[in-house]
């Protein structure tokens, strides 16, 4: 996600989090569900790692944005 979003309130953060979660589930959750349906252990493990990585990346994305605010303040 390359788009910069200004998060100035708790409501802004909640909306960002909901939209990011939707994107992550749409991209990574589908692969996880398909691997589970097919009972493919290797694909399930890989999809789980990708899902966890996407969640971590999203959290670091917002954390990095918060650090950038401290630098400007």
XYZ file of C-alpha atoms in Angstrom:
73
model
C 0.000 0.000 0.000
C 1.828 3.086 -1.232
C -0.870 5.641 -0.480
C -0.244 7.966 2.479
C -3.198 8.492 4.792
C -3.412 11.102 7.537
C -4.529 9.548 10.805
C -5.473 12.374 13.124
C -7.948 10.680 15.443
C -8.969 7.371 16.883
C -11.809 7.190 14.341
C -9.364 7.724 11.457
C -7.208 4.910 12.819
C -10.212 2.606 13.201
C -11.266 3.222 9.600
C -7.723 2.643 8.351
C -7.464 -0.584 10.367
C -10.775 -1.898 9.020
C -9.839 -1.177 5.413
C -6.352 -2.670 5.835
C -7.811 -5.784 7.462
C -10.232 -6.196 4.539
C -7.343 -5.957 2.070
C -5.239 -8.465 4.008
C -8.066 -10.972 4.334
C -8.969 -10.613 0.653
C -5.376 -11.184 -0.436
C -3.954 -13.626 2.079
C -6.991 -15.112 3.802
C -8.311 -16.677 0.629
C -5.118 -18.666 0.101
C -5.250 -19.820 3.716
C -8.871 -20.936 3.384
C -8.171 -22.805 0.138
C -5.180 -24.595 1.663
C -7.297 -25.596 4.657
C -10.078 -26.843 2.385
C -7.602 -28.898 0.378
C -5.917 -30.128 3.585
C -2.549 -29.187 2.080
C -0.211 -28.857 5.063
C 2.631 -27.165 3.168
C 0.340 -24.616 1.492
C -1.451 -24.056 4.793
C 1.828 -23.298 6.543
C 2.966 -20.996 3.725
C -0.361 -19.149 3.597
C -0.329 -18.751 7.378
C 3.135 -17.218 7.238
C 2.065 -14.838 4.477
C -1.008 -13.800 6.453
C 1.094 -13.167 9.559
C 3.632 -11.240 7.483
C 0.922 -9.027 5.984
C -0.447 -8.256 9.456
C 3.032 -7.440 10.769
C 3.732 -5.264 7.748
C 0.512 -3.304 8.317
C 1.361 -2.736 11.977
C 4.874 -1.587 11.117
C 3.423 0.683 8.437
C 1.339 2.576 10.981
C 4.157 2.527 13.563
C 6.564 4.045 11.038
C 3.956 6.731 10.328
C 3.755 7.536 14.029
C 7.535 7.832 14.221
C 7.440 10.233 11.279
C 4.979 12.435 13.196
C 7.372 12.620 16.150
C 10.132 13.813 13.820
C 7.904 16.611 12.504
C 6.619 17.737 15.922
